[in-house]
Tab-separated table of C-alpha atoms in Angstrom:
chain	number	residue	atom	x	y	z
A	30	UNK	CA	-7.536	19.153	0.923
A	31	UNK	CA	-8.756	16.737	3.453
A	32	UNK	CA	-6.762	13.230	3.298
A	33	UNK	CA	-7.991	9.921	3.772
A	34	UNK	CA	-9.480	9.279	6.839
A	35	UNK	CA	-10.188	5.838	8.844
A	36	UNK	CA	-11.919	5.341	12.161
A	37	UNK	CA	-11.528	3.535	14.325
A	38	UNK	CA	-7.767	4.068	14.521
A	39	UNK	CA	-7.553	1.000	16.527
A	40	UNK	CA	-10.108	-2.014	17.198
A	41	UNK	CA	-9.267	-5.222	19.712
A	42	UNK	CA	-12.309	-7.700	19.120
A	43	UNK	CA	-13.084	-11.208	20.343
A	44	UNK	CA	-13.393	-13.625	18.201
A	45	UNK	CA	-16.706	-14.030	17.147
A	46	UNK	CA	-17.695	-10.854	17.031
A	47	UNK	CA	-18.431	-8.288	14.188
A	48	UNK	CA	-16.342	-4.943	13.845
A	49	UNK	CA	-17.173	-2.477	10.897
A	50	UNK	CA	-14.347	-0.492	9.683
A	51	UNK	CA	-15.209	3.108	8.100
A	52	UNK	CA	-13.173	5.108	5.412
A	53	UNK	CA	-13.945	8.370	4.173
A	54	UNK	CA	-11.249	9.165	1.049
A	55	UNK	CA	-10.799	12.822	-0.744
A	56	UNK	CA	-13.510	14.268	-2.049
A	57	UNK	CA	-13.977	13.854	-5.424
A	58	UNK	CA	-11.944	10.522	-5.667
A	59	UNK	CA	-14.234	7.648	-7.346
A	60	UNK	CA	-11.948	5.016	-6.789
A	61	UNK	CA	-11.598	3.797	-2.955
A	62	UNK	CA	-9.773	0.625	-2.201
A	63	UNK	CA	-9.378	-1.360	0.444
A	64	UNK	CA	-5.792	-3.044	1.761
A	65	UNK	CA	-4.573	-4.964	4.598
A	66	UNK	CA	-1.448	-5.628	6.261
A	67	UNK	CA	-1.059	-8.463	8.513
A	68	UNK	CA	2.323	-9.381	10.661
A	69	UNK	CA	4.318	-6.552	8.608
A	70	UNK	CA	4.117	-8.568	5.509
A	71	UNK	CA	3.387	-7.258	2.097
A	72	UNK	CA	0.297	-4.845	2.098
A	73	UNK	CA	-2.127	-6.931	0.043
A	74	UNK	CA	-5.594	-5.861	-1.833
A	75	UNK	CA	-8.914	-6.579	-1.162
A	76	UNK	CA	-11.027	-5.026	-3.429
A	77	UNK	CA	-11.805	-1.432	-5.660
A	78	UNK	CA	-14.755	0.367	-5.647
A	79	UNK	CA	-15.403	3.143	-8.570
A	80	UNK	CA	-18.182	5.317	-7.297
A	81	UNK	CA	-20.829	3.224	-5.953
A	82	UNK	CA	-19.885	-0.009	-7.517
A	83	UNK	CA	-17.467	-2.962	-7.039
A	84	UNK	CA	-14.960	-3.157	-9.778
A	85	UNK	CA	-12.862	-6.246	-8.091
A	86	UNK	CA	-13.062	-7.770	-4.905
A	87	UNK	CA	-10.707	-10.924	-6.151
A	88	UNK	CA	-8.482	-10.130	-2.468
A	89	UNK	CA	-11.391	-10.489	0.013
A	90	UNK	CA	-10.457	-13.412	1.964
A	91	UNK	CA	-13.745	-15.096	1.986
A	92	UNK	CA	-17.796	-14.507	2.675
A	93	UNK	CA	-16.939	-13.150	6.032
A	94	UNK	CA	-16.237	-9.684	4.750
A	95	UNK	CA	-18.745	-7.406	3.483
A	96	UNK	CA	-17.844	-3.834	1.926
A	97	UNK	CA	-19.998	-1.548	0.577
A	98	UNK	CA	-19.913	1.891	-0.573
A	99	UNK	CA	-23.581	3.614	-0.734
A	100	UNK	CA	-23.690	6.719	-2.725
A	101	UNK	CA	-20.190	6.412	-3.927
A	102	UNK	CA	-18.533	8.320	-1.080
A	103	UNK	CA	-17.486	6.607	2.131
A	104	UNK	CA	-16.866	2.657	2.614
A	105	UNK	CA	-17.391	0.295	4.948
A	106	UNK	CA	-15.778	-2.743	5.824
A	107	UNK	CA	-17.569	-5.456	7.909
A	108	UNK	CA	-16.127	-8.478	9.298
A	109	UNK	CA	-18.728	-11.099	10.766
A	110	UNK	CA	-17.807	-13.226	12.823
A	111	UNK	CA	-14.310	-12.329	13.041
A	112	UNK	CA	-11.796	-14.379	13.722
A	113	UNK	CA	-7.996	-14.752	14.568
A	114	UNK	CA	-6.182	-14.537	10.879
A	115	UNK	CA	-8.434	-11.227	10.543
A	116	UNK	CA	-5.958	-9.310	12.878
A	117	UNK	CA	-3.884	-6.942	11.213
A	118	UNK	CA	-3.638	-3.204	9.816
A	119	UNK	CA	-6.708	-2.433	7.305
A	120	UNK	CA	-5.520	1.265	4.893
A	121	UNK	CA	-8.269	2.308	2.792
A	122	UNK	CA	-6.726	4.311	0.090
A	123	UNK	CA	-8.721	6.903	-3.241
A	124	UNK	CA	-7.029	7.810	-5.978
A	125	UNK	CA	-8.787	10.211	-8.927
A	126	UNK	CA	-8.800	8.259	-11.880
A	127	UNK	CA	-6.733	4.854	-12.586
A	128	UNK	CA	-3.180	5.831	-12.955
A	129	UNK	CA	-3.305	8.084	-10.142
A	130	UNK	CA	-1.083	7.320	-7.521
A	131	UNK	CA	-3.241	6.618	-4.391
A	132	UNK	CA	-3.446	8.159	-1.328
A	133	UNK	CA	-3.857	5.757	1.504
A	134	UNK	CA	-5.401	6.481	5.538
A	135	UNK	CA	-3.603	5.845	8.473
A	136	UNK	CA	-5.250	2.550	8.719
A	137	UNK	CA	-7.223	0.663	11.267
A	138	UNK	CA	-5.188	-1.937	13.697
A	139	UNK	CA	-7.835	-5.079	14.293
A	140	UNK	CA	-6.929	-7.407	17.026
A	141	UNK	CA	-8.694	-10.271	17.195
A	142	UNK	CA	-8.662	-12.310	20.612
B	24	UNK	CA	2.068	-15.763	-4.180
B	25	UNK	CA	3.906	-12.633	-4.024
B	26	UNK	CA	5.131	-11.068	-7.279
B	27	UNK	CA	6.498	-8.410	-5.707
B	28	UNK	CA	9.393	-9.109	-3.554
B	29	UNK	CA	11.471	-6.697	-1.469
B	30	UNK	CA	14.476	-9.298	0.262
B	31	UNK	CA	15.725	-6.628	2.466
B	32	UNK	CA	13.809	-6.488	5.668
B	33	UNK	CA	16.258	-3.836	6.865
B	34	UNK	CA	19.038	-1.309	5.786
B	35	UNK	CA	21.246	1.090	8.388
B	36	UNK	CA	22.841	3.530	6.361
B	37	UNK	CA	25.125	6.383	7.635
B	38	UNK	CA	23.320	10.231	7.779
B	39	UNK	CA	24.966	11.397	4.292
B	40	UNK	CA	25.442	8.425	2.637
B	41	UNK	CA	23.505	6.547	-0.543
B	42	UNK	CA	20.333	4.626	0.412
B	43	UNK	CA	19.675	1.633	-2.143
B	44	UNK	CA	16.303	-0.275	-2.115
B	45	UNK	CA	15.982	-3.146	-4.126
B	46	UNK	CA	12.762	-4.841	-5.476
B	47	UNK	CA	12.254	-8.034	-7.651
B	48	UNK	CA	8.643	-8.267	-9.552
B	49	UNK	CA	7.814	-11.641	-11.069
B	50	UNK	CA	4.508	-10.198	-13.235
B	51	UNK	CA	5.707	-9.631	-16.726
B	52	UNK	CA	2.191	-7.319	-17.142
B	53	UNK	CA	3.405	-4.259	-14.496
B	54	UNK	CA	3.172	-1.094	-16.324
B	55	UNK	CA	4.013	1.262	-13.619
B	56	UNK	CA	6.095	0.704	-10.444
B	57	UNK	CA	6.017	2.819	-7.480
B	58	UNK	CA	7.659	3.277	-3.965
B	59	UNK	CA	5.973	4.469	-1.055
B	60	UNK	CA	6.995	5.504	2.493
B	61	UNK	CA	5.845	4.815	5.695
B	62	UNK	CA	5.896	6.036	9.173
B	63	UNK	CA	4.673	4.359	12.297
B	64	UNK	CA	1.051	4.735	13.017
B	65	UNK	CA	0.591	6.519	9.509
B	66	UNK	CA	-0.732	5.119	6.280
B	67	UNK	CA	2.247	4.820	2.841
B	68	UNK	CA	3.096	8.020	1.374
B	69	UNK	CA	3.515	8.029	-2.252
B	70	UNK	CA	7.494	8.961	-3.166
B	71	UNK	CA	8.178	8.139	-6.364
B	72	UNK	CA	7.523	6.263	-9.560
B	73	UNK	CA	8.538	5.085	-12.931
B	74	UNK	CA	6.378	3.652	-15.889
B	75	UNK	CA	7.924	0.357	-17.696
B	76	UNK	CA	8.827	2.264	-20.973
B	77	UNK	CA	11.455	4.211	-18.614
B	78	UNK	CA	14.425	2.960	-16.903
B	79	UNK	CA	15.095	5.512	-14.393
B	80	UNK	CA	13.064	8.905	-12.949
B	81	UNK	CA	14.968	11.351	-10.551
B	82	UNK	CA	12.805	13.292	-8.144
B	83	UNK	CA	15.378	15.731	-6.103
B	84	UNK	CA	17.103	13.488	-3.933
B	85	UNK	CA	15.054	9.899	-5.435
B	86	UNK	CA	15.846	8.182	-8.056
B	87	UNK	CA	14.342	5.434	-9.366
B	88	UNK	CA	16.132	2.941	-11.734
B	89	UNK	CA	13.819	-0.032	-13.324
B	90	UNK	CA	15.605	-2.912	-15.229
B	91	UNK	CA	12.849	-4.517	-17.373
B	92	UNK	CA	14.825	-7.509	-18.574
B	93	UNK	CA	15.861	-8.766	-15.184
B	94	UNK	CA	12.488	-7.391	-13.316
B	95	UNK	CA	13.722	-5.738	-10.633
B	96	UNK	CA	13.619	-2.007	-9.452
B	97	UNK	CA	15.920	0.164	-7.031
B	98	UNK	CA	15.114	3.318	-5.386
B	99	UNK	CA	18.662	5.451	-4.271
B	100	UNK	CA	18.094	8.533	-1.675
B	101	UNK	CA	21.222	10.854	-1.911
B	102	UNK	CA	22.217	11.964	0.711
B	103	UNK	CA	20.539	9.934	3.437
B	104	UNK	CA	19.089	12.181	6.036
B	105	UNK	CA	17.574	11.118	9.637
B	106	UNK	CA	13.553	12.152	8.126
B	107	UNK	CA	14.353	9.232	5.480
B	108	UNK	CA	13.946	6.775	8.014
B	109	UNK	CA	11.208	4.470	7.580
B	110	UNK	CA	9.587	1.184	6.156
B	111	UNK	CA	9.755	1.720	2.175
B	112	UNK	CA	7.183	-0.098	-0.031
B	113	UNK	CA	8.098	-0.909	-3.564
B	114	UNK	CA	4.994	-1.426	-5.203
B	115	UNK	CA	3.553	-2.225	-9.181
B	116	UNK	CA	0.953	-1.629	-11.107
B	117	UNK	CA	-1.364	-4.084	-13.694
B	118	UNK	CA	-4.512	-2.052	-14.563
B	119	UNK	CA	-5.580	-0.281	-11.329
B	120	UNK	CA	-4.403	-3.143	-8.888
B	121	UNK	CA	-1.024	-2.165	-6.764
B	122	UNK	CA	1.216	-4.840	-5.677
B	123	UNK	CA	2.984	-4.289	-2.955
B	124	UNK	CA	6.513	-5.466	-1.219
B	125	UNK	CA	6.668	-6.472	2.284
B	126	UNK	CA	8.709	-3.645	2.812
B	127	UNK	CA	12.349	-1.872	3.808
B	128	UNK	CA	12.652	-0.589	7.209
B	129	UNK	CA	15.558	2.206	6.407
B	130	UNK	CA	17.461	3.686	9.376
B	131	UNK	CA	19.516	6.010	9.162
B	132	UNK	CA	22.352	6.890	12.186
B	133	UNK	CA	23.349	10.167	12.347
């Protein structure tokens, strides 16, 4: 099966502007989440989608990120306007059902400027 | 704050030898605990796990031992080989939300 994929692989921004991040996780998998990783701390969570709708988005740093998740298969993650704490490695991960282990994406470097 | 604590940035350990990862959790409420692996450019890998009513799970050459009472996990690779070299994430679970470490950079020298 197809894993997790991410795109861009790699993003360098300048502060300010917007970048949208895309996942597409395994087919099949209604729970995508989103992660980030900044300055090789601790991976922390953003938020969960099942399907189409937000179960949790408690990590999201504030109202300049936006995810969504139309018709329950791939995400999107939007930061607008970005700025310098943003930079760090975004892994979008899907797991089957809730005590699946997930399966995460190679991730998405943002640099900020 | 981080209830999940790995206090090891790094461990060199001899091709052959035991590998022992250690992990401290502060959130009486994890059910399951897991430890994932890492390469550079890739996303974590699951490796192993362990639910809380267990106190250790042996997958080949992973184990997994989980001391409830003192909240802390360890994750041994016997023997050590140079593929094991990586950035290990301990990680736990409350409900669907992981948890993670800030990680383990193993090396191992052949």
């Amino acid at each position: 099966e197809a894993g997790v994929t991410q795109f861009p692989s790699h993003s360098v921004i300048e502060k300010g502007q917007t970048v949208t991040l895309r996942c597409d996780p395994i087919s099949g998998h209604d729970n995508l989440y989103w992660y980030r990783r900044v300055m090789g701390k601790e991976i922390k969570f953003l938020l969960h989608f099942v399907k189409e709708s937000k179960q949790d988005e408690s990590g999201m740093p504030n109202n300049r990120f936006l995810a969504e998740r139309t018709g329950g298969t791939y995400s999107t993650l939007k930061v607008q306007p970005a700025e310098l704490e943003d930079s760090g490695v975004y892994f979008c991960a899907s797991s089957q059902a809730g005590y699946s282990p997930l399966h995460f994406g190679n991730g998405t470097r943002l640099t900020v400027t | 704050d981080q209830q999940v604590k790995q206090n090891s940035p790094s461990l060199s350990v001899q091709e052959g030898r035991i590998s022992i990862l250690n992990c401290d959790y502060t959130n009486s409420m994890f059910d399951y605990f897991l430890w994932y692996k890492k390469y550079p450019a890739e996303g974590p890998t699951f490796l192993i796990s362990i639910s809380s009513i267990k106190d250790k799970n042996e997958d080949g050459r992973f184990t997994v031992f989980l001391n409830k009472s003192a909240k802390h996990l360890s994750l041994h690779i016997v023997p050590s080989q140079p593929g094991d070299s990586a950035v290990y994430f301990c990680a736990a679970k409350d409900d669907y939300k992981l948890s993670f470490g800030a990680g383990t950079t193993v090396t191992v020298r052949a």
